[in-house]
Amino acid sequence: MIKELEITLPPEEINKTTCIEKEVAREIRVPLEKINTVEVLKRSIDARKQNVKFRLKVRAYTHESHIKEEYVKKNYQYVKDKDAVIIVGAGPAGIFAAMRLLELGLKPIIIDRGKDVHERKTDIALINRSHIVNPDSNYCYGEGGAGTYSDGKLYTRSTKRGDVGYVLSTFVEHGATKDILIDAHPHIGTDRLPMIMYMMRQTILEHGGEFYFESRITDFIIKNKTIKGVIDHKGTKFEGIAVILATGHSARDVYDIFFKNKLLVEAKPFAMGVRVEHPQKLIDSIQYHRPSRGEFLPAATYQLVTQVEDRGVFSFCMCPGGVIVPSATDVEQVVVNGMSNSKRNSDYANSGIVVSVELQDLAKYSEHGAKAGLIFQQEIEKAAYNAGEAGRYAPAQRLTDFVSNKASANLSKCSYNPGVIAADLNEILPKGISQRLHKAFTIFGEKMKGYYTSEANVLGVESRTSSPVKLPRDPENMQHLQVKNLYPCGEGAGYAGGIVSSALDGINCAEKIAMTVKGV
Ligand SMILES: Cc1cc2nc3c(=O)[nH]c(=O)nc-3n(C[C@H](O)[C@H](O)[C@H](O)COP(=O)(O)OP(=O)(O)OC[C@H]3O[C@@H](n4cnc5c(N)ncnc54)[C@H](O)[C@@H]3O)c2cc1C
């Protein structure tokens, strides 16, 4: 008999095969010795009640001998002499486009302004230690893109965009833990991602693909409304049958290439706010209804959303057991984000809390046309830079002081490595954002008792939640509306948000190209 069922287990039993088998035997009413194997298909935590449990979806085999299926390995082809596709940007969108092109028999040539994962580490250390941002190699730029020093949460709501399992199994193939295939909220962690990115590069190189790091694209080669290739800052030309442009949402200079060439760019809504940080112990006690999470439960997470005066206010990229990081991509900016290691074992829980910004909120910037959101972002990041003593620190305030419009005499301990300085974030953020955040924080304090506390700090600014512009493409062929064979892709094109959805967009672009040129 093969039977699929759901079981629940207390946290201390989750990693014990015998406990799982016993519970399955009890549920399906067969003696324990009749259970051959139990395969775990999905795993999640149910913390709605006092008694926190793990919930497992399992497939039980009683008589059949079961050979555990590995994930499906991909059939990468050797493509050295095949048609080349230029991919600008080695983030999740670009790298997954490249992996899929290998399967489809086309040669990926990947170009990135940043350095490989190994060398990138030095620039990351420099940001933390000396507050120096290299505009070509930082938390967002370089091999793996913003995905490398990200938190590595792999959940997405965009399941309709493609096969999430394909993305997860590709990560596993390159060194990620198999747990991500069953966890309801899969997570890799910043400590593991660089090695995985390195392994993916090896696969691409071994199959005849090419990489060019420290090569910043400054223009397109367009003839008869068809893109032929790109030119980098050293004047090197890269040509191919198509160009996938996957440069992320921070590369404002890439949008300038469109403006310079009078190519369509559209403004789109985005979100902006602050990053809030609490002691992880406090979040654990709220979410797990007990003084401490104990030995068997992971650092607790949360997700919050409310509506204040016609705008959504929501938590974004919550990092349990994580740290806040400086994710500016250029000089004269302070931008914050969050990440965590695979063990999620820091003493802090941080999350972006952001307010949606609609196009009508940018009326003051209307003279800038499609650039309005970019200019707005830039101004606020500069204000945060000024408040943080020319970017040496991130401006911060105790949560309760922020909401009461009061300067903080001192701050709670904080994970942000370059350091924080007390400043009034109400003077940095526009009123439409700060006042909505005030209301939202008190609402969130009612939803999660203890969340609204002076123990928490808010840091500014969380400005890069998604792209404020879209590079419009034909919904059928995914090419830019005015340029044939140019595939705007991933988060920077405005068609994805997060690692998995960007990866899926990359895969979809690769498939469109193969279909167009080879009919496969
Ligand atoms: C600190 C942090 C934590 C995050 N945590 C998570 C998380 O837990 N889960 C999640 O889903 N998402 C997370 N994200 C967001 C996620 O990283 C992005 O959504 C994702 O990386 C976008 O993928 P992309 O390939 O579209 O662009 P990117 O990853 O931004 O990659 C773009 C690449 O293009 C390159 N590039 C830019 N301009 C040029 C140019 N002119 N020439 C050549 N190359 C260029 C850049 O160097 C970069 O490598 C996090 C982001 C940050 C910064």
PDB file of N, CA and C and ligand atoms in Angstrom, residues 88-95 111-114 120 136 139-155 187 215-218 246-251 253-254 257 316-317 319 325 327 337-339 489-493 496-503, ligand 1:
ATOM      1  N   VAL A  88      23.342  39.901 -19.683  1.00  0.00           N
ATOM      2  CA  VAL A  88      23.955  40.961 -18.871  1.00  0.00           C
ATOM      3  C   VAL A  88      23.383  40.848 -17.463  1.00  0.00           C
ATOM      4  N   GLY A  89      24.256  40.537 -16.503  1.00  0.00           N
ATOM      5  CA  GLY A  89      23.822  40.387 -15.111  1.00  0.00           C
ATOM      6  C   GLY A  89      23.892  38.939 -14.673  1.00  0.00           C
ATOM      7  N   ALA A  90      24.731  38.687 -13.653  1.00  0.00           N
ATOM      8  CA  ALA A  90      24.906  37.314 -13.148  1.00  0.00           C
ATOM      9  C   ALA A  90      24.119  37.091 -11.865  1.00  0.00           C
ATOM     10  N   GLY A  91      22.958  37.739 -11.736  1.00  0.00           N
ATOM     11  CA  GLY A  91      22.068  37.483 -10.597  1.00  0.00           C
ATOM     12  C   GLY A  91      21.229  36.245 -10.877  1.00  0.00           C
ATOM     13  N   PRO A  92      20.253  35.948 -10.009  1.00  0.00           N
ATOM     14  CA  PRO A  92      19.431  34.749 -10.219  1.00  0.00           C
ATOM     15  C   PRO A  92      18.782  34.703 -11.597  1.00  0.00           C
ATOM     16  N   ALA A  93      18.315  35.848 -12.116  1.00  0.00           N
ATOM     17  CA  ALA A  93      17.659  35.838 -13.436  1.00  0.00           C
ATOM     18  C   ALA A  93      18.660  35.426 -14.506  1.00  0.00           C
ATOM     19  N   GLY A  94      19.844  36.069 -14.499  1.00  0.00           N
ATOM     20  CA  GLY A  94      20.855  35.785 -15.518  1.00  0.00           C
ATOM     21  C   GLY A  94      21.402  34.369 -15.418  1.00  0.00           C
ATOM     22  N   ILE A  95      21.709  33.935 -14.189  1.00  0.00           N
ATOM     23  CA  ILE A  95      22.325  32.607 -14.022  1.00  0.00           C
ATOM     24  C   ILE A  95      21.332  31.492 -14.392  1.00  0.00           C
ATOM     25  N   ILE A 111      27.864  38.464 -18.634  1.00  0.00           N
ATOM     26  CA  ILE A 111      28.702  39.643 -18.376  1.00  0.00           C
ATOM     27  C   ILE A 111      28.200  40.304 -17.099  1.00  0.00           C
ATOM     28  N   ASP A 112      29.111  40.626 -16.185  1.00  0.00           N
ATOM     29  CA  ASP A 112      28.678  41.304 -14.959  1.00  0.00           C
ATOM     30  C   ASP A 112      29.687  42.383 -14.577  1.00  0.00           C
ATOM     31  N   ARG A 113      29.180  43.508 -14.090  1.00  0.00           N
ATOM     32  CA  ARG A 113      30.040  44.627 -13.698  1.00  0.00           C
ATOM     33  C   ARG A 113      30.848  44.282 -12.431  1.00  0.00           C
ATOM     34  N   GLY A 114      30.322  43.357 -11.646  1.00  0.00           N
ATOM     35  CA  GLY A 114      30.964  43.035 -10.362  1.00  0.00           C
ATOM     36  C   GLY A 114      32.005  41.934 -10.498  1.00  0.00           C
ATOM     37  N   ARG A 120      34.622  39.252  -4.485  1.00  0.00           N
ATOM     38  CA  ARG A 120      33.579  40.166  -4.019  1.00  0.00           C
ATOM     39  C   ARG A 120      33.606  40.319  -2.499  1.00  0.00           C
ATOM     40  N   ASP A 136      30.772  49.060  -8.368  1.00  0.00           N
ATOM     41  CA  ASP A 136      30.652  47.900  -9.248  1.00  0.00           C
ATOM     42  C   ASP A 136      30.701  46.569  -8.495  1.00  0.00           C
ATOM     43  N   TYR A 139      27.037  44.643  -2.046  1.00  0.00           N
ATOM     44  CA  TYR A 139      26.033  43.643  -1.634  1.00  0.00           C
ATOM     45  C   TYR A 139      25.088  43.252  -2.779  1.00  0.00           C
ATOM     46  N   CYS A 140      24.974  44.105  -3.795  1.00  0.00           N
ATOM     47  CA  CYS A 140      24.032  43.789  -4.885  1.00  0.00           C
ATOM     48  C   CYS A 140      24.726  43.391  -6.184  1.00  0.00           C
ATOM     49  N   TYR A 141      25.956  43.839  -6.388  1.00  0.00           N
ATOM     50  CA  TYR A 141      26.622  43.617  -7.670  1.00  0.00           C
ATOM     51  C   TYR A 141      27.761  42.610  -7.561  1.00  0.00           C
ATOM     52  N   GLY A 142      27.842  41.761  -8.554  1.00  0.00           N
ATOM     53  CA  GLY A 142      28.885  40.742  -8.609  1.00  0.00           C
ATOM     54  C   GLY A 142      28.224  39.386  -8.815  1.00  0.00           C
ATOM     55  N   GLU A 143      29.042  38.351  -8.865  1.00  0.00           N
ATOM     56  CA  GLU A 143      28.532  37.007  -9.172  1.00  0.00           C
ATOM     57  C   GLU A 143      27.382  36.615  -8.228  1.00  0.00           C
ATOM     58  N   GLY A 144      26.278  36.198  -8.816  1.00  0.00           N
ATOM     59  CA  GLY A 144      25.102  35.817  -8.028  1.00  0.00           C
ATOM     60  C   GLY A 144      24.187  37.001  -7.763  1.00  0.00           C
ATOM     61  N   GLY A 145      24.653  38.212  -8.119  1.00  0.00           N
ATOM     62  CA  GLY A 145      23.836  39.419  -7.981  1.00  0.00           C
ATOM     63  C   GLY A 145      23.452  39.686  -6.539  1.00  0.00           C
ATOM     64  N   ALA A 146      22.278  40.293  -6.369  1.00  0.00           N
ATOM     65  CA  ALA A 146      21.793  40.598  -5.021  1.00  0.00           C
ATOM     66  C   ALA A 146      21.433  39.305  -4.296  1.00  0.00           C
ATOM     67  N   GLY A 147      21.340  38.199  -5.046  1.00  0.00           N
ATOM     68  CA  GLY A 147      20.967  36.918  -4.445  1.00  0.00           C
ATOM     69  C   GLY A 147      22.073  36.282  -3.612  1.00  0.00           C
ATOM     70  N   THR A 148      23.350  36.673  -3.846  1.00  0.00           N
ATOM     71  CA  THR A 148      24.448  35.977  -3.166  1.00  0.00           C
ATOM     72  C   THR A 148      24.550  36.335  -1.695  1.00  0.00           C
ATOM     73  N   TYR A 149      24.568  37.627  -1.402  1.00  0.00           N
ATOM     74  CA  TYR A 149      24.632  38.026   0.006  1.00  0.00           C
ATOM     75  C   TYR A 149      23.235  38.354   0.513  1.00  0.00           C
ATOM     76  N   SER A 150      22.272  37.638  -0.022  1.00  0.00           N
ATOM     77  CA  SER A 150      20.880  37.828   0.381  1.00  0.00           C
ATOM     78  C   SER A 150      20.608  36.896   1.551  1.00  0.00           C
ATOM     79  N   ASP A 151      19.361  36.899   1.974  1.00  0.00           N
ATOM     80  CA  ASP A 151      18.981  35.993   3.051  1.00  0.00           C
ATOM     81  C   ASP A 151      18.847  34.564   2.515  1.00  0.00           C
ATOM     82  N   GLY A 152      18.522  34.460   1.224  1.00  0.00           N
ATOM     83  CA  GLY A 152      18.367  33.128   0.644  1.00  0.00           C
ATOM     84  C   GLY A 152      17.061  32.446   0.981  1.00  0.00           C
ATOM     85  N   LYS A 153      16.043  33.265   1.263  1.00  0.00           N
ATOM     86  CA  LYS A 153      14.700  32.665   1.407  1.00  0.00           C
ATOM     87  C   LYS A 153      14.217  32.356   0.002  1.00  0.00           C
ATOM     88  N   LEU A 154      13.644  31.177  -0.158  1.00  0.00           N
ATOM     89  CA  LEU A 154      13.303  30.772  -1.520  1.00  0.00           C
ATOM     90  C   LEU A 154      11.815  30.593  -1.713  1.00  0.00           C
ATOM     91  N   TYR A 155      11.011  31.285  -0.927  1.00  0.00           N
ATOM     92  CA  TYR A 155       9.586  31.103  -1.183  1.00  0.00           C
ATOM     93  C   TYR A 155       9.078  32.227  -2.070  1.00  0.00           C
ATOM     94  N   HIS A 187      14.967  27.917   2.849  1.00  0.00           N
ATOM     95  CA  HIS A 187      15.943  28.971   3.148  1.00  0.00           C
ATOM     96  C   HIS A 187      17.336  28.396   2.966  1.00  0.00           C
ATOM     97  N   SER A 215      32.973  43.882 -15.970  1.00  0.00           N
ATOM     98  CA  SER A 215      32.660  44.400 -17.293  1.00  0.00           C
ATOM     99  C   SER A 215      31.283  45.059 -17.205  1.00  0.00           C
ATOM    100  N   ARG A 216      31.281  46.383 -17.145  1.00  0.00           N
ATOM    101  CA  ARG A 216      30.015  47.119 -16.968  1.00  0.00           C
ATOM    102  C   ARG A 216      29.472  47.563 -18.323  1.00  0.00           C
ATOM    103  N   ILE A 217      28.271  47.145 -18.638  1.00  0.00           N
ATOM    104  CA  ILE A 217      27.664  47.479 -19.931  1.00  0.00           C
ATOM    105  C   ILE A 217      27.243  48.937 -19.943  1.00  0.00           C
ATOM    106  N   THR A 218      27.672  49.647 -20.991  1.00  0.00           N
ATOM    107  CA  THR A 218      27.361  51.082 -21.060  1.00  0.00           C
ATOM    108  C   THR A 218      26.476  51.436 -22.252  1.00  0.00           C
ATOM    109  N   ALA A 246      19.470  41.420 -17.504  1.00  0.00           N
ATOM    110  CA  ALA A 246      19.021  41.025 -16.151  1.00  0.00           C
ATOM    111  C   ALA A 246      19.884  41.747 -15.120  1.00  0.00           C
ATOM    112  N   THR A 247      19.784  43.081 -15.116  1.00  0.00           N
ATOM    113  CA  THR A 247      20.735  43.877 -14.342  1.00  0.00           C
ATOM    114  C   THR A 247      20.205  44.316 -12.979  1.00  0.00           C
ATOM    115  N   GLY A 248      19.053  43.803 -12.551  1.00  0.00           N
ATOM    116  CA  GLY A 248      18.561  44.108 -11.204  1.00  0.00           C
ATOM    117  C   GLY A 248      17.953  45.496 -11.105  1.00  0.00           C
ATOM    118  N   HIS A 249      17.364  45.778  -9.918  1.00  0.00           N
ATOM    119  CA  HIS A 249      16.629  47.047  -9.805  1.00  0.00           C
ATOM    120  C   HIS A 249      17.465  48.204  -9.285  1.00  0.00           C
ATOM    121  N   SER A 250      18.751  47.944  -9.001  1.00  0.00           N
ATOM    122  CA  SER A 250      19.576  49.029  -8.460  1.00  0.00           C
ATOM    123  C   SER A 250      20.379  49.748  -9.538  1.00  0.00           C
ATOM    124  N   ALA A 251      20.486  49.136 -10.710  1.00  0.00           N
ATOM    125  CA  ALA A 251      21.366  49.679 -11.756  1.00  0.00           C
ATOM    126  C   ALA A 251      20.680  50.830 -12.496  1.00  0.00           C
ATOM    127  N   ASP A 253      22.059  53.286 -13.848  1.00  0.00           N
ATOM    128  CA  ASP A 253      22.776  53.648 -15.077  1.00  0.00           C
ATOM    129  C   ASP A 253      22.307  52.809 -16.272  1.00  0.00           C
ATOM    130  N   VAL A 254      21.758  51.626 -15.998  1.00  0.00           N
ATOM    131  CA  VAL A 254      21.234  50.814 -17.114  1.00  0.00           C
ATOM    132  C   VAL A 254      19.929  51.439 -17.638  1.00  0.00           C
ATOM    133  N   ILE A 257      20.670  54.064 -20.056  1.00  0.00           N
ATOM    134  CA  ILE A 257      20.955  53.646 -21.439  1.00  0.00           C
ATOM    135  C   ILE A 257      19.649  53.691 -22.252  1.00  0.00           C
ATOM    136  N   PHE A 316       8.524  43.046   4.803  1.00  0.00           N
ATOM    137  CA  PHE A 316       9.199  42.684   3.560  1.00  0.00           C
ATOM    138  C   PHE A 316      10.534  42.047   3.907  1.00  0.00           C
ATOM    139  N   CYS A 317      10.764  40.850   3.374  1.00  0.00           N
ATOM    140  CA  CYS A 317      12.049  40.160   3.546  1.00  0.00           C
ATOM    141  C   CYS A 317      12.424  40.050   5.030  1.00  0.00           C
ATOM    142  N   CYS A 319      13.896  38.556   8.245  1.00  0.00           N
ATOM    143  CA  CYS A 319      15.068  37.695   8.452  1.00  0.00           C
ATOM    144  C   CYS A 319      15.173  37.285   9.918  1.00  0.00           C
ATOM    145  N   VAL A 325      22.007  44.686   6.821  1.00  0.00           N
ATOM    146  CA  VAL A 325      23.229  44.933   6.039  1.00  0.00           C
ATOM    147  C   VAL A 325      23.097  46.208   5.201  1.00  0.00           C
ATOM    148  N   SER A 327      23.125  47.902   1.911  1.00  0.00           N
ATOM    149  CA  SER A 327      23.032  47.417   0.529  1.00  0.00           C
ATOM    150  C   SER A 327      22.993  48.547  -0.493  1.00  0.00           C
ATOM    151  N   ASN A 337      19.011  46.488   4.204  1.00  0.00           N
ATOM    152  CA  ASN A 337      18.302  45.256   3.855  1.00  0.00           C
ATOM    153  C   ASN A 337      18.684  44.236   4.923  1.00  0.00           C
ATOM    154  N   GLY A 338      18.247  42.984   4.759  1.00  0.00           N
ATOM    155  CA  GLY A 338      18.566  42.008   5.801  1.00  0.00           C
ATOM    156  C   GLY A 338      19.028  40.685   5.229  1.00  0.00           C
ATOM    157  N   MET A 339      19.795  39.948   6.034  1.00  0.00           N
ATOM    158  CA  MET A 339      20.204  38.604   5.620  1.00  0.00           C
ATOM    159  C   MET A 339      20.413  37.734   6.858  1.00  0.00           C
ATOM    160  N   CYS A 489      14.706  41.376 -18.294  1.00  0.00           N
ATOM    161  CA  CYS A 489      14.444  40.172 -17.501  1.00  0.00           C
ATOM    162  C   CYS A 489      14.667  40.421 -16.010  1.00  0.00           C
ATOM    163  N   GLY A 490      13.925  39.713 -15.195  1.00  0.00           N
ATOM    164  CA  GLY A 490      14.157  39.722 -13.754  1.00  0.00           C
ATOM    165  C   GLY A 490      13.644  40.969 -13.063  1.00  0.00           C
ATOM    166  N   GLU A 491      14.215  41.215 -11.884  1.00  0.00           N
ATOM    167  CA  GLU A 491      13.698  42.265 -11.009  1.00  0.00           C
ATOM    168  C   GLU A 491      13.883  43.667 -11.603  1.00  0.00           C
ATOM    169  N   GLY A 492      14.998  43.870 -12.290  1.00  0.00           N
ATOM    170  CA  GLY A 492      15.281  45.193 -12.841  1.00  0.00           C
ATOM    171  C   GLY A 492      14.345  45.560 -13.974  1.00  0.00           C
ATOM    172  N   ALA A 493      13.808  44.576 -14.638  1.00  0.00           N
ATOM    173  CA  ALA A 493      12.878  44.838 -15.742  1.00  0.00           C
ATOM    174  C   ALA A 493      11.472  45.083 -15.205  1.00  0.00           C
ATOM    175  N   ALA A 496       9.739  40.755 -11.855  1.00  0.00           N
ATOM    176  CA  ALA A 496       9.973  39.741 -10.814  1.00  0.00           C
ATOM    177  C   ALA A 496      10.360  40.452  -9.528  1.00  0.00           C
ATOM    178  N   GLY A 497      10.286  39.737  -8.441  1.00  0.00           N
ATOM    179  CA  GLY A 497      10.716  40.282  -7.151  1.00  0.00           C
ATOM    180  C   GLY A 497      11.152  39.124  -6.284  1.00  0.00           C
ATOM    181  N   GLY A 498      12.421  39.037  -5.997  1.00  0.00           N
ATOM    182  CA  GLY A 498      12.923  37.926  -5.191  1.00  0.00           C
ATOM    183  C   GLY A 498      13.699  36.934  -6.039  1.00  0.00           C
ATOM    184  N   ILE A 499      14.382  36.035  -5.340  1.00  0.00           N
ATOM    185  CA  ILE A 499      15.305  35.117  -6.011  1.00  0.00           C
ATOM    186  C   ILE A 499      14.560  34.162  -6.948  1.00  0.00           C
ATOM    187  N   VAL A 500      13.523  33.511  -6.416  1.00  0.00           N
ATOM    188  CA  VAL A 500      12.873  32.457  -7.212  1.00  0.00           C
ATOM    189  C   VAL A 500      12.134  33.054  -8.409  1.00  0.00           C
ATOM    190  N   SER A 501      11.402  34.150  -8.184  1.00  0.00           N
ATOM    191  CA  SER A 501      10.644  34.677  -9.327  1.00  0.00           C
ATOM    192  C   SER A 501      11.599  35.251 -10.382  1.00  0.00           C
ATOM    193  N   SER A 502      12.739  35.797  -9.947  1.00  0.00           N
ATOM    194  CA  SER A 502      13.720  36.296 -10.929  1.00  0.00           C
ATOM    195  C   SER A 502      14.304  35.117 -11.704  1.00  0.00           C
ATOM    196  N   ALA A 503      14.614  34.041 -10.977  1.00  0.00           N
ATOM    197  CA  ALA A 503      15.149  32.845 -11.638  1.00  0.00           C
ATOM    198  C   ALA A 503      14.142  32.312 -12.667  1.00  0.00           C
TER     199      ALA A 503
HETATM  200  C1  LIG B   1      20.548  41.888   1.431  1.00  0.00           C
HETATM  201  C2  LIG B   1      19.492  41.291   0.538  1.00  0.00           C
HETATM  202  C3  LIG B   1      18.737  40.213   0.996  1.00  0.00           C
HETATM  203  C4  LIG B   1      17.779  39.623   0.169  1.00  0.00           C
HETATM  204  N1  LIG B   1      17.123  38.507   0.612  1.00  0.00           N
HETATM  205  C5  LIG B   1      16.288  37.856  -0.220  1.00  0.00           C
HETATM  206  C6  LIG B   1      15.673  36.640   0.168  1.00  0.00           C
HETATM  207  O1  LIG B   1      15.884  36.135   1.255  1.00  0.00           O
HETATM  208  N2  LIG B   1      14.834  36.030  -0.709  1.00  0.00           N
HETATM  209  C7  LIG B   1      14.569  36.565  -1.935  1.00  0.00           C
HETATM  210  O2  LIG B   1      13.797  35.962  -2.692  1.00  0.00           O
HETATM  211  N3  LIG B   1      15.141  37.713  -2.333  1.00  0.00           N
HETATM  212  C8  LIG B   1      16.000  38.365  -1.515  1.00  0.00           C
HETATM  213  N4  LIG B   1      16.604  39.514  -1.931  1.00  0.00           N
HETATM  214  C9  LIG B   1      16.260  40.034  -3.254  1.00  0.00           C
HETATM  215  C10 LIG B   1      16.940  39.211  -4.356  1.00  0.00           C
HETATM  216  O3  LIG B   1      18.301  39.143  -4.101  1.00  0.00           O
HETATM  217  C11 LIG B   1      16.636  39.840  -5.699  1.00  0.00           C
HETATM  218  O4  LIG B   1      15.243  39.873  -5.864  1.00  0.00           O
HETATM  219  C12 LIG B   1      17.240  39.040  -6.843  1.00  0.00           C
HETATM  220  O5  LIG B   1      18.618  38.876  -6.659  1.00  0.00           O
HETATM  221  C13 LIG B   1      16.977  39.732  -8.183  1.00  0.00           C
HETATM  222  O6  LIG B   1      17.568  38.968  -9.181  1.00  0.00           O
HETATM  223  P1  LIG B   1      18.011  39.571 -10.590  1.00  0.00           P
HETATM  224  O7  LIG B   1      18.823  38.524 -11.230  1.00  0.00           O
HETATM  225  O8  LIG B   1      16.821  40.097 -11.296  1.00  0.00           O
HETATM  226  O9  LIG B   1      18.933  40.842 -10.266  1.00  0.00           O
HETATM  227  P2  LIG B   1      20.206  40.991  -9.326  1.00  0.00           P
HETATM  228  O10 LIG B   1      20.332  39.878  -8.384  1.00  0.00           O
HETATM  229  O11 LIG B   1      20.118  42.364  -8.776  1.00  0.00           O
HETATM  230  O12 LIG B   1      21.448  40.885 -10.311  1.00  0.00           O
HETATM  231  C14 LIG B   1      21.753  41.883 -11.229  1.00  0.00           C
HETATM  232  C15 LIG B   1      23.199  41.719 -11.674  1.00  0.00           C
HETATM  233  O13 LIG B   1      23.417  42.631 -12.764  1.00  0.00           O
HETATM  234  C16 LIG B   1      24.707  43.198 -12.656  1.00  0.00           C
HETATM  235  N5  LIG B   1      24.710  44.480 -13.349  1.00  0.00           N
HETATM  236  C17 LIG B   1      24.040  45.612 -13.034  1.00  0.00           C
HETATM  237  N6  LIG B   1      24.313  46.585 -13.937  1.00  0.00           N
HETATM  238  C18 LIG B   1      25.179  46.051 -14.833  1.00  0.00           C
HETATM  239  C19 LIG B   1      25.832  46.570 -15.977  1.00  0.00           C
HETATM  240  N7  LIG B   1      25.662  47.839 -16.396  1.00  0.00           N
HETATM  241  N8  LIG B   1      26.686  45.764 -16.644  1.00  0.00           N
HETATM  242  C20 LIG B   1      26.916  44.475 -16.240  1.00  0.00           C
HETATM  243  N9  LIG B   1      26.307  43.937 -15.161  1.00  0.00           N
HETATM  244  C21 LIG B   1      25.452  44.715 -14.466  1.00  0.00           C
HETATM  245  C22 LIG B   1      24.929  43.332 -11.157  1.00  0.00           C
HETATM  246  O14 LIG B   1      26.310  43.369 -10.862  1.00  0.00           O
HETATM  247  C23 LIG B   1      24.231  42.101 -10.608  1.00  0.00           C
HETATM  248  O15 LIG B   1      25.115  41.034 -10.413  1.00  0.00           O
HETATM  249  C24 LIG B   1      17.559  40.139  -1.133  1.00  0.00           C
HETATM  250  C25 LIG B   1      18.302  41.235  -1.588  1.00  0.00           C
HETATM  251  C26 LIG B   1      19.261  41.809  -0.766  1.00  0.00           C
HETATM  252  C27 LIG B   1      20.071  42.988  -1.279  1.00  0.00           C
END
